[in-house]
Amino acid sequence: MNQISKNEDLFMKLNILFIISFSFVVLLNNVFSSSKYITSFNQNICEKSVVDSTDYLEIDLFNIELLPKWLKECNRIETLYLNNKTNVNENYDISILSEMNSLVNLNIFNFNKIYLRMNKNRFFPSLRLLRIGSCKLVNIPFWIKDLKNLNDLIIYNDSIKSIPGFLINLPKFNSLTLYNTQTEFLSKKIFIKEQLQNLLLSNNNKIDLKRLFRNIDNCKLEYFSIEQCGVTHLPKEIRYLSKVKFLILWRNFLEELPNQMELLDSLRFISLQVNKFKCFPEILTKIPNIDCIELDSNFIQEIPIDLIKKMKKIESISLRGNPIPLHERERISKELPNIKFEF
């Protein structure tokens, strides 16, 4: 009887386990059937019926001579990744993509030349984000000027010495990211209409900061990032960043900050992580509206408690990765209880 009871108990547990597993499979099926599909292909392109049911598509152009004409009729695809790394065809024609009504996010990688024939009636009508990487560019492609709905332009691993002013003619353009592009100059025209809100520069150690800061004067730029650009000091022209709210300066070689930073009335957040600061930059305590400071991974051992007490808006200060002794951390937390510290 005991053996029978054990068998019945085991059978019941297996039944419960099966029901739970089956329910989980059904749940997953329901989730994936109602969410985005991911379709990747190389060598042999998928059939239209398959591609037309997806809103995310990756294409590796290996052994694909031409993109199919029916691709422009796929009305669900919003995000497209196009990789030409293994294709020997240097002048691959991707003009068919410009007629895709639903395409919002286009990513183009590893082209020696981006070949596009202009279609005046339909030219990327819905495209809002364009990312171009490792395409041996020396200039911004001129056809970008016709992307009337473009918000964000991201370019990386190319050598573009200067950024032209025609970008400002894009009515909805507001965000520019340049990563490892060896850029030295950004046209002042980009900032004239005051529509550029986000500018991210990363791995660009040739940029002329004095000139750039002067060009930004009176622009509505809110988010400005200079990451890993080999910056050893900031010029006094930083005072022109009067409307910037978020300033990112991490992974540089800064040891001090200029006094002109106290003129940055709009600044609320500053990140100075991974620099060379040995002392807490006291000029930060004079920025009137700053509420968050990040100084992680520097060489700071103490902070000016009396000066920080006078800051009206400060809410948090991050000091992780600094050699601040335990007794100093305890003193800081005790004397500044209303500020969130991270050590």
PDB file of C-alpha atoms in Angstrom, residues 9-298:
ATOM      1  CA  ASP A   9       1.910  10.758  -5.163  1.00  0.00           C
ATOM      2  CA  LEU A  10       4.683  10.731  -7.781  1.00  0.00           C
ATOM      3  CA  PHE A  11       2.119  10.489 -10.576  1.00  0.00           C
ATOM      4  CA  MET A  12       0.214  13.439  -9.158  1.00  0.00           C
ATOM      5  CA  LYS A  13       3.408  15.526  -8.917  1.00  0.00           C
ATOM      6  CA  LEU A  14       4.328  14.671 -12.492  1.00  0.00           C
ATOM      7  CA  ASN A  15       0.836  15.682 -13.610  1.00  0.00           C
ATOM      8  CA  ILE A  16       1.130  19.004 -11.797  1.00  0.00           C
ATOM      9  CA  LEU A  17       4.592  19.565 -13.287  1.00  0.00           C
ATOM     10  CA  PHE A  18       3.243  18.802 -16.765  1.00  0.00           C
ATOM     11  CA  ILE A  19       0.340  21.211 -16.333  1.00  0.00           C
ATOM     12  CA  ILE A  20       2.664  23.961 -15.115  1.00  0.00           C
ATOM     13  CA  SER A  21       5.088  23.346 -18.002  1.00  0.00           C
ATOM     14  CA  PHE A  22       2.290  23.286 -20.556  1.00  0.00           C
ATOM     15  CA  SER A  23       0.830  26.495 -19.157  1.00  0.00           C
ATOM     16  CA  PHE A  24       4.240  28.157 -19.311  1.00  0.00           C
ATOM     17  CA  VAL A  25       4.672  27.129 -22.949  1.00  0.00           C
ATOM     18  CA  VAL A  26       1.233  28.504 -23.787  1.00  0.00           C
ATOM     19  CA  LEU A  27       2.079  31.723 -21.975  1.00  0.00           C
ATOM     20  CA  LEU A  28       5.351  32.110 -23.883  1.00  0.00           C
ATOM     21  CA  ASN A  29       3.576  31.415 -27.126  1.00  0.00           C
ATOM     22  CA  ASN A  30       1.037  34.109 -26.385  1.00  0.00           C
ATOM     23  CA  VAL A  31       3.755  36.585 -25.423  1.00  0.00           C
ATOM     24  CA  PHE A  32       5.837  36.024 -28.525  1.00  0.00           C
ATOM     25  CA  SER A  33       2.871  35.896 -30.851  1.00  0.00           C
ATOM     26  CA  SER A  34       1.886  39.385 -29.722  1.00  0.00           C
ATOM     27  CA  SER A  35       5.377  40.881 -29.568  1.00  0.00           C
ATOM     28  CA  LYS A  36       8.067  41.771 -32.086  1.00  0.00           C
ATOM     29  CA  TYR A  37       9.456  39.118 -34.372  1.00  0.00           C
ATOM     30  CA  ILE A  38      13.152  38.987 -35.127  1.00  0.00           C
ATOM     31  CA  THR A  39      14.121  37.839 -38.599  1.00  0.00           C
ATOM     32  CA  SER A  40      17.755  37.417 -39.573  1.00  0.00           C
ATOM     33  CA  PHE A  41      19.014  36.023 -42.829  1.00  0.00           C
ATOM     34  CA  ASN A  42      22.043  35.771 -45.047  1.00  0.00           C
ATOM     35  CA  GLN A  43      22.813  33.831 -48.221  1.00  0.00           C
ATOM     36  CA  ASN A  44      19.129  33.124 -49.057  1.00  0.00           C
ATOM     37  CA  ILE A  45      16.680  35.899 -48.390  1.00  0.00           C
ATOM     38  CA  CYS A  46      13.409  35.044 -46.657  1.00  0.00           C
ATOM     39  CA  GLU A  47      10.098  35.033 -48.437  1.00  0.00           C
ATOM     40  CA  LYS A  48       7.982  38.171 -48.434  1.00  0.00           C
ATOM     41  CA  SER A  49       5.260  36.519 -46.344  1.00  0.00           C
ATOM     42  CA  VAL A  50       7.749  35.905 -43.531  1.00  0.00           C
ATOM     43  CA  VAL A  51       9.457  39.289 -43.643  1.00  0.00           C
ATOM     44  CA  ASP A  52       6.165  41.137 -43.899  1.00  0.00           C
ATOM     45  CA  SER A  53       5.128  39.853 -40.469  1.00  0.00           C
ATOM     46  CA  THR A  54       8.090  41.347 -38.628  1.00  0.00           C
ATOM     47  CA  ASP A  55       8.936  44.806 -37.362  1.00  0.00           C
ATOM     48  CA  TYR A  56      12.631  44.062 -36.731  1.00  0.00           C
ATOM     49  CA  LEU A  57      14.916  42.806 -39.484  1.00  0.00           C
ATOM     50  CA  GLU A  58      18.626  42.036 -39.753  1.00  0.00           C
ATOM     51  CA  ILE A  59      20.221  41.516 -43.160  1.00  0.00           C
ATOM     52  CA  ASP A  60      23.728  40.235 -43.748  1.00  0.00           C
ATOM     53  CA  LEU A  61      24.456  40.883 -47.427  1.00  0.00           C
ATOM     54  CA  PHE A  62      26.748  37.878 -47.777  1.00  0.00           C
ATOM     55  CA  ASN A  63      26.009  36.330 -51.197  1.00  0.00           C
ATOM     56  CA  ILE A  64      22.924  38.531 -51.717  1.00  0.00           C
ATOM     57  CA  GLU A  65      23.329  40.233 -55.097  1.00  0.00           C
ATOM     58  CA  LEU A  66      20.285  42.523 -54.859  1.00  0.00           C
ATOM     59  CA  LEU A  67      17.752  43.431 -52.226  1.00  0.00           C
ATOM     60  CA  PRO A  68      14.316  42.210 -53.372  1.00  0.00           C
ATOM     61  CA  LYS A  69      11.949  44.850 -54.765  1.00  0.00           C
ATOM     62  CA  TRP A  70       9.100  43.587 -52.608  1.00  0.00           C
ATOM     63  CA  LEU A  71      10.982  44.791 -49.525  1.00  0.00           C
ATOM     64  CA  LYS A  72       9.529  48.279 -50.028  1.00  0.00           C
ATOM     65  CA  GLU A  73       6.046  46.795 -49.674  1.00  0.00           C
ATOM     66  CA  CYS A  74       6.682  45.410 -46.191  1.00  0.00           C
ATOM     67  CA  ASN A  75       4.648  47.768 -44.058  1.00  0.00           C
ATOM     68  CA  ARG A  76       5.558  46.536 -40.567  1.00  0.00           C
ATOM     69  CA  ILE A  77       9.340  46.766 -40.530  1.00  0.00           C
ATOM     70  CA  GLU A  78      10.362  49.608 -38.204  1.00  0.00           C
ATOM     71  CA  THR A  79      13.977  48.664 -37.407  1.00  0.00           C
ATOM     72  CA  LEU A  80      16.454  47.449 -40.000  1.00  0.00           C
ATOM     73  CA  TYR A  81      20.106  46.416 -39.549  1.00  0.00           C
ATOM     74  CA  LEU A  82      22.096  46.161 -42.771  1.00  0.00           C
ATOM     75  CA  ASN A  83      25.595  44.608 -42.613  1.00  0.00           C
ATOM     76  CA  ASN A  84      27.894  44.506 -45.640  1.00  0.00           C
ATOM     77  CA  LYS A  85      31.028  43.216 -43.897  1.00  0.00           C
ATOM     78  CA  THR A  86      31.439  40.078 -45.981  1.00  0.00           C
ATOM     79  CA  ASN A  87      30.251  41.420 -49.340  1.00  0.00           C
ATOM     80  CA  VAL A  88      32.899  42.302 -51.925  1.00  0.00           C
ATOM     81  CA  ASN A  89      30.499  44.597 -53.797  1.00  0.00           C
ATOM     82  CA  GLU A  90      31.655  48.106 -52.872  1.00  0.00           C
ATOM     83  CA  ASN A  91      28.755  49.916 -54.577  1.00  0.00           C
ATOM     84  CA  TYR A  92      25.842  47.979 -53.171  1.00  0.00           C
ATOM     85  CA  ASP A  93      22.562  49.668 -54.084  1.00  0.00           C
ATOM     86  CA  ILE A  94      20.235  50.069 -51.092  1.00  0.00           C
ATOM     87  CA  SER A  95      17.876  52.539 -52.784  1.00  0.00           C
ATOM     88  CA  ILE A  96      14.936  50.197 -52.366  1.00  0.00           C
ATOM     89  CA  LEU A  97      15.002  50.863 -48.608  1.00  0.00           C
ATOM     90  CA  SER A  98      14.162  54.532 -49.134  1.00  0.00           C
ATOM     91  CA  GLU A  99      10.648  53.573 -50.221  1.00  0.00           C
ATOM     92  CA  MET A 100       9.782  51.673 -47.045  1.00  0.00           C
ATOM     93  CA  ASN A 101       6.976  53.636 -45.410  1.00  0.00           C
ATOM     94  CA  SER A 102       7.237  52.055 -41.971  1.00  0.00           C
ATOM     95  CA  LEU A 103      11.031  52.250 -41.498  1.00  0.00           C
ATOM     96  CA  VAL A 104      11.843  54.313 -38.388  1.00  0.00           C
ATOM     97  CA  ASN A 105      15.299  53.082 -37.358  1.00  0.00           C
ATOM     98  CA  LEU A 106      17.965  52.334 -40.004  1.00  0.00           C
ATOM     99  CA  ASN A 107      21.416  50.938 -39.142  1.00  0.00           C
ATOM    100  CA  ILE A 108      24.058  50.648 -41.882  1.00  0.00           C
ATOM    101  CA  PHE A 109      27.370  48.910 -41.175  1.00  0.00           C
ATOM    102  CA  ASN A 110      30.570  48.101 -43.080  1.00  0.00           C
ATOM    103  CA  PHE A 111      29.917  49.699 -46.460  1.00  0.00           C
ATOM    104  CA  ASN A 112      32.745  51.080 -48.587  1.00  0.00           C
ATOM    105  CA  LYS A 113      30.189  53.299 -50.289  1.00  0.00           C
ATOM    106  CA  ILE A 114      26.527  53.895 -49.487  1.00  0.00           C
ATOM    107  CA  TYR A 115      24.778  54.048 -52.840  1.00  0.00           C
ATOM    108  CA  LEU A 116      21.303  55.601 -52.888  1.00  0.00           C
ATOM    109  CA  ARG A 117      19.250  56.813 -55.838  1.00  0.00           C
ATOM    110  CA  MET A 118      16.928  59.661 -54.932  1.00  0.00           C
ATOM    111  CA  ASN A 119      13.183  59.103 -55.141  1.00  0.00           C
ATOM    112  CA  LYS A 120      11.520  62.527 -54.905  1.00  0.00           C
ATOM    113  CA  ASN A 121       8.109  61.065 -54.144  1.00  0.00           C
ATOM    114  CA  ARG A 122       9.228  58.776 -51.331  1.00  0.00           C
ATOM    115  CA  PHE A 123      12.565  59.026 -49.544  1.00  0.00           C
ATOM    116  CA  PHE A 124      12.559  57.419 -46.095  1.00  0.00           C
ATOM    117  CA  PRO A 125       9.247  59.098 -45.197  1.00  0.00           C
ATOM    118  CA  SER A 126       9.173  57.844 -41.580  1.00  0.00           C
ATOM    119  CA  LEU A 127      12.877  57.553 -40.719  1.00  0.00           C
ATOM    120  CA  ARG A 128      13.713  59.125 -37.351  1.00  0.00           C
ATOM    121  CA  LEU A 129      17.009  57.462 -36.375  1.00  0.00           C
ATOM    122  CA  LEU A 130      19.966  56.793 -38.686  1.00  0.00           C
ATOM    123  CA  ARG A 131      23.079  54.959 -37.466  1.00  0.00           C
ATOM    124  CA  ILE A 132      26.088  54.602 -39.793  1.00  0.00           C
ATOM    125  CA  GLY A 133      29.194  52.710 -38.716  1.00  0.00           C
ATOM    126  CA  SER A 134      32.498  51.623 -40.268  1.00  0.00           C
ATOM    127  CA  CYS A 135      31.550  52.793 -43.761  1.00  0.00           C
ATOM    128  CA  LYS A 136      34.814  54.574 -44.657  1.00  0.00           C
ATOM    129  CA  LEU A 137      33.089  57.940 -44.697  1.00  0.00           C
ATOM    130  CA  VAL A 138      35.103  61.141 -45.074  1.00  0.00           C
ATOM    131  CA  ASN A 139      32.017  63.373 -45.312  1.00  0.00           C
ATOM    132  CA  ILE A 140      28.439  63.280 -44.073  1.00  0.00           C
ATOM    133  CA  PRO A 141      26.414  61.716 -46.942  1.00  0.00           C
ATOM    134  CA  PHE A 142      24.654  64.534 -48.767  1.00  0.00           C
ATOM    135  CA  TRP A 143      21.414  62.571 -49.147  1.00  0.00           C
ATOM    136  CA  ILE A 144      20.873  62.946 -45.389  1.00  0.00           C
ATOM    137  CA  LYS A 145      19.678  66.506 -46.072  1.00  0.00           C
ATOM    138  CA  ASP A 146      16.464  65.039 -47.523  1.00  0.00           C
ATOM    139  CA  LEU A 147      15.479  63.035 -44.435  1.00  0.00           C
ATOM    140  CA  LYS A 148      12.670  65.347 -43.380  1.00  0.00           C
ATOM    141  CA  ASN A 149      11.670  63.394 -40.259  1.00  0.00           C
ATOM    142  CA  LEU A 150      15.146  62.561 -38.963  1.00  0.00           C
ATOM    143  CA  ASN A 151      15.613  63.184 -35.220  1.00  0.00           C
ATOM    144  CA  ASP A 152      18.856  61.357 -34.390  1.00  0.00           C
ATOM    145  CA  LEU A 153      22.043  60.870 -36.383  1.00  0.00           C
ATOM    146  CA  ILE A 154      24.741  58.515 -35.029  1.00  0.00           C
ATOM    147  CA  ILE A 155      28.076  58.028 -36.807  1.00  0.00           C
ATOM    148  CA  TYR A 156      30.982  55.943 -35.541  1.00  0.00           C
ATOM    149  CA  ASN A 157      34.308  54.469 -36.638  1.00  0.00           C
ATOM    150  CA  ASP A 158      34.677  56.770 -39.642  1.00  0.00           C
ATOM    151  CA  SER A 159      36.959  59.740 -40.383  1.00  0.00           C
ATOM    152  CA  ILE A 160      34.855  62.867 -40.794  1.00  0.00           C
ATOM    153  CA  LYS A 161      36.955  65.974 -40.203  1.00  0.00           C
ATOM    154  CA  SER A 162      34.083  68.468 -40.181  1.00  0.00           C
ATOM    155  CA  ILE A 163      30.319  68.346 -39.705  1.00  0.00           C
ATOM    156  CA  PRO A 164      28.464  70.461 -42.304  1.00  0.00           C
ATOM    157  CA  GLY A 165      25.817  73.069 -41.636  1.00  0.00           C
ATOM    158  CA  PHE A 166      23.160  71.540 -43.907  1.00  0.00           C
ATOM    159  CA  LEU A 167      22.025  69.326 -41.030  1.00  0.00           C
ATOM    160  CA  ILE A 168      20.208  72.328 -39.593  1.00  0.00           C
ATOM    161  CA  ASN A 169      17.855  72.289 -42.559  1.00  0.00           C
ATOM    162  CA  LEU A 170      16.351  69.067 -41.251  1.00  0.00           C
ATOM    163  CA  PRO A 171      13.210  70.345 -39.488  1.00  0.00           C
ATOM    164  CA  LYS A 172      13.122  67.679 -36.745  1.00  0.00           C
ATOM    165  CA  PHE A 173      16.827  67.042 -36.253  1.00  0.00           C
ATOM    166  CA  ASN A 174      17.778  67.389 -32.556  1.00  0.00           C
ATOM    167  CA  SER A 175      20.420  64.791 -31.632  1.00  0.00           C
ATOM    168  CA  LEU A 176      23.939  64.133 -32.974  1.00  0.00           C
ATOM    169  CA  THR A 177      26.363  61.426 -31.816  1.00  0.00           C
ATOM    170  CA  LEU A 178      29.928  61.176 -33.118  1.00  0.00           C
ATOM    171  CA  TYR A 179      31.976  58.220 -31.877  1.00  0.00           C
ATOM    172  CA  ASN A 180      35.576  57.777 -33.016  1.00  0.00           C
ATOM    173  CA  THR A 181      35.103  59.969 -36.101  1.00  0.00           C
ATOM    174  CA  GLN A 182      38.302  62.077 -35.782  1.00  0.00           C
ATOM    175  CA  THR A 183      36.134  65.193 -36.011  1.00  0.00           C
ATOM    176  CA  GLU A 184      37.847  68.565 -35.534  1.00  0.00           C
ATOM    177  CA  PHE A 185      35.115  71.045 -36.397  1.00  0.00           C
ATOM    178  CA  LEU A 186      31.317  71.392 -36.215  1.00  0.00           C
ATOM    179  CA  SER A 187      29.789  74.124 -38.344  1.00  0.00           C
ATOM    180  CA  LYS A 188      28.273  77.001 -36.377  1.00  0.00           C
ATOM    181  CA  LYS A 189      25.209  76.735 -38.634  1.00  0.00           C
ATOM    182  CA  ILE A 190      24.227  73.524 -36.820  1.00  0.00           C
ATOM    183  CA  PHE A 191      23.468  75.571 -33.708  1.00  0.00           C
ATOM    184  CA  ILE A 192      21.853  78.650 -35.307  1.00  0.00           C
ATOM    185  CA  LYS A 193      18.221  77.507 -35.305  1.00  0.00           C
ATOM    186  CA  GLU A 194      18.478  76.369 -31.697  1.00  0.00           C
ATOM    187  CA  GLN A 195      16.959  72.952 -32.411  1.00  0.00           C
ATOM    188  CA  LEU A 196      19.932  70.716 -31.560  1.00  0.00           C
ATOM    189  CA  GLN A 197      19.280  69.481 -28.018  1.00  0.00           C
ATOM    190  CA  ASN A 198      21.696  66.552 -27.622  1.00  0.00           C
ATOM    191  CA  LEU A 199      25.346  66.428 -28.669  1.00  0.00           C
ATOM    192  CA  LEU A 200      27.505  63.406 -27.833  1.00  0.00           C
ATOM    193  CA  LEU A 201      31.207  63.309 -28.692  1.00  0.00           C
ATOM    194  CA  SER A 202      33.143  60.174 -27.810  1.00  0.00           C
ATOM    195  CA  ASN A 203      36.693  59.077 -28.673  1.00  0.00           C
ATOM    196  CA  ASN A 204      37.299  62.311 -30.571  1.00  0.00           C
ATOM    197  CA  ASN A 205      40.557  63.775 -29.301  1.00  0.00           C
ATOM    198  CA  LYS A 206      41.029  66.278 -32.164  1.00  0.00           C
ATOM    199  CA  ILE A 207      37.989  68.412 -31.445  1.00  0.00           C
ATOM    200  CA  ASP A 208      38.626  72.145 -30.970  1.00  0.00           C
ATOM    201  CA  LEU A 209      36.745  72.797 -27.714  1.00  0.00           C
ATOM    202  CA  LYS A 210      37.268  76.560 -27.689  1.00  0.00           C
ATOM    203  CA  ARG A 211      35.699  76.929 -31.090  1.00  0.00           C
ATOM    204  CA  LEU A 212      32.964  74.445 -30.317  1.00  0.00           C
ATOM    205  CA  PHE A 213      31.964  76.152 -27.043  1.00  0.00           C
ATOM    206  CA  ARG A 214      31.767  79.547 -28.786  1.00  0.00           C
ATOM    207  CA  ASN A 215      29.531  78.080 -31.489  1.00  0.00           C
ATOM    208  CA  ILE A 216      27.154  76.679 -28.887  1.00  0.00           C
ATOM    209  CA  ASP A 217      26.516  80.132 -27.374  1.00  0.00           C
ATOM    210  CA  ASN A 218      22.745  80.792 -27.110  1.00  0.00           C
ATOM    211  CA  CYS A 219      21.930  77.351 -28.493  1.00  0.00           C
ATOM    212  CA  LYS A 220      19.243  75.315 -26.749  1.00  0.00           C
ATOM    213  CA  LEU A 221      21.619  72.407 -26.259  1.00  0.00           C
ATOM    214  CA  GLU A 222      20.556  70.577 -23.078  1.00  0.00           C
ATOM    215  CA  TYR A 223      22.618  67.377 -23.084  1.00  0.00           C
ATOM    216  CA  PHE A 224      26.325  67.672 -23.898  1.00  0.00           C
ATOM    217  CA  SER A 225      28.720  64.757 -23.600  1.00  0.00           C
ATOM    218  CA  ILE A 226      32.491  64.759 -24.171  1.00  0.00           C
ATOM    219  CA  GLU A 227      33.492  61.200 -23.323  1.00  0.00           C
ATOM    220  CA  GLN A 228      36.970  59.733 -23.588  1.00  0.00           C
ATOM    221  CA  CYS A 229      38.276  62.575 -25.757  1.00  0.00           C
ATOM    222  CA  GLY A 230      41.655  63.026 -24.058  1.00  0.00           C
ATOM    223  CA  VAL A 231      40.644  66.369 -22.517  1.00  0.00           C
ATOM    224  CA  THR A 232      43.269  67.642 -20.057  1.00  0.00           C
ATOM    225  CA  HIS A 233      41.646  71.003 -19.317  1.00  0.00           C
ATOM    226  CA  LEU A 234      38.476  72.915 -20.148  1.00  0.00           C
ATOM    227  CA  PRO A 235      38.838  76.347 -21.774  1.00  0.00           C
ATOM    228  CA  LYS A 236      37.230  79.443 -20.244  1.00  0.00           C
ATOM    229  CA  GLU A 237      34.828  79.435 -23.217  1.00  0.00           C
ATOM    230  CA  ILE A 238      32.858  76.840 -21.292  1.00  0.00           C
ATOM    231  CA  ARG A 239      30.843  79.808 -20.045  1.00  0.00           C
ATOM    232  CA  TYR A 240      28.979  79.661 -23.368  1.00  0.00           C
ATOM    233  CA  LEU A 241      27.265  76.445 -22.292  1.00  0.00           C
ATOM    234  CA  SER A 242      24.751  78.541 -20.384  1.00  0.00           C
ATOM    235  CA  LYS A 243      21.711  76.434 -21.354  1.00  0.00           C
ATOM    236  CA  VAL A 244      23.229  72.977 -20.898  1.00  0.00           C
ATOM    237  CA  LYS A 245      21.452  70.971 -18.190  1.00  0.00           C
ATOM    238  CA  PHE A 246      23.406  67.704 -18.387  1.00  0.00           C
ATOM    239  CA  LEU A 247      27.183  67.755 -18.849  1.00  0.00           C
ATOM    240  CA  ILE A 248      29.103  64.482 -19.226  1.00  0.00           C
ATOM    241  CA  LEU A 249      32.919  64.634 -19.079  1.00  0.00           C
ATOM    242  CA  TRP A 250      33.902  61.139 -18.023  1.00  0.00           C
ATOM    243  CA  ARG A 251      37.048  59.188 -18.961  1.00  0.00           C
ATOM    244  CA  ASN A 252      39.222  62.223 -19.643  1.00  0.00           C
ATOM    245  CA  PHE A 253      42.322  63.608 -17.868  1.00  0.00           C
ATOM    246  CA  LEU A 254      40.866  66.551 -15.974  1.00  0.00           C
ATOM    247  CA  GLU A 255      42.521  67.634 -12.712  1.00  0.00           C
ATOM    248  CA  GLU A 256      40.685  70.927 -12.198  1.00  0.00           C
ATOM    249  CA  LEU A 257      37.777  72.971 -13.550  1.00  0.00           C
ATOM    250  CA  PRO A 258      37.749  76.614 -14.730  1.00  0.00           C
ATOM    251  CA  ASN A 259      36.118  79.304 -12.589  1.00  0.00           C
ATOM    252  CA  GLN A 260      33.819  80.221 -15.484  1.00  0.00           C
ATOM    253  CA  MET A 261      31.736  77.140 -14.679  1.00  0.00           C
ATOM    254  CA  GLU A 262      29.897  79.070 -11.984  1.00  0.00           C
ATOM    255  CA  LEU A 263      28.166  80.892 -14.867  1.00  0.00           C
ATOM    256  CA  LEU A 264      26.381  77.721 -15.968  1.00  0.00           C
ATOM    257  CA  ASP A 265      23.040  78.689 -14.475  1.00  0.00           C
ATOM    258  CA  SER A 266      21.072  75.885 -16.162  1.00  0.00           C
ATOM    259  CA  LEU A 267      23.397  73.033 -15.216  1.00  0.00           C
ATOM    260  CA  ARG A 268      21.726  70.419 -13.034  1.00  0.00           C
ATOM    261  CA  PHE A 269      23.829  67.296 -13.551  1.00  0.00           C
ATOM    262  CA  ILE A 270      27.547  66.837 -14.110  1.00  0.00           C
ATOM    263  CA  SER A 271      29.465  63.575 -14.504  1.00  0.00           C
ATOM    264  CA  LEU A 272      33.247  63.690 -13.997  1.00  0.00           C
ATOM    265  CA  GLN A 273      33.853  59.995 -13.537  1.00  0.00           C
ATOM    266  CA  VAL A 274      37.253  58.460 -14.316  1.00  0.00           C
ATOM    267  CA  ASN A 275      39.360  61.618 -14.432  1.00  0.00           C
ATOM    268  CA  LYS A 276      42.425  62.764 -12.445  1.00  0.00           C
ATOM    269  CA  PHE A 277      40.911  64.881  -9.664  1.00  0.00           C
ATOM    270  CA  LYS A 278      42.889  64.748  -6.430  1.00  0.00           C
ATOM    271  CA  CYS A 279      40.640  67.310  -4.729  1.00  0.00           C
ATOM    272  CA  PHE A 280      36.915  67.912  -4.851  1.00  0.00           C
ATOM    273  CA  PRO A 281      36.456  70.741  -7.449  1.00  0.00           C
ATOM    274  CA  GLU A 282      35.214  73.580  -5.246  1.00  0.00           C
ATOM    275  CA  ILE A 283      33.854  75.537  -8.202  1.00  0.00           C
ATOM    276  CA  LEU A 284      31.063  72.946  -8.363  1.00  0.00           C
ATOM    277  CA  THR A 285      29.678  74.320  -5.097  1.00  0.00           C
ATOM    278  CA  LYS A 286      29.119  77.686  -6.797  1.00  0.00           C
ATOM    279  CA  ILE A 287      26.960  76.402  -9.637  1.00  0.00           C
ATOM    280  CA  PRO A 288      23.541  77.645  -8.482  1.00  0.00           C
ATOM    281  CA  ASN A 289      21.145  74.948  -9.728  1.00  0.00           C
ATOM    282  CA  ILE A 290      23.217  71.801  -9.744  1.00  0.00           C
ATOM    283  CA  ASP A 291      21.538  68.908  -7.926  1.00  0.00           C
ATOM    284  CA  CYS A 292      23.637  65.861  -8.878  1.00  0.00           C
ATOM    285  CA  ILE A 293      27.429  65.421  -9.050  1.00  0.00           C
ATOM    286  CA  GLU A 294      29.281  62.269 -10.112  1.00  0.00           C
ATOM    287  CA  LEU A 295      32.999  62.063  -9.269  1.00  0.00           C
ATOM    288  CA  ASP A 296      33.458  58.301  -9.251  1.00  0.00           C
ATOM    289  CA  SER A 297      36.894  56.747  -9.829  1.00  0.00           C
ATOM    290  CA  ASN A 298      39.090  59.754  -9.118  1.00  0.00           C
TER     291      ASN A 298
END
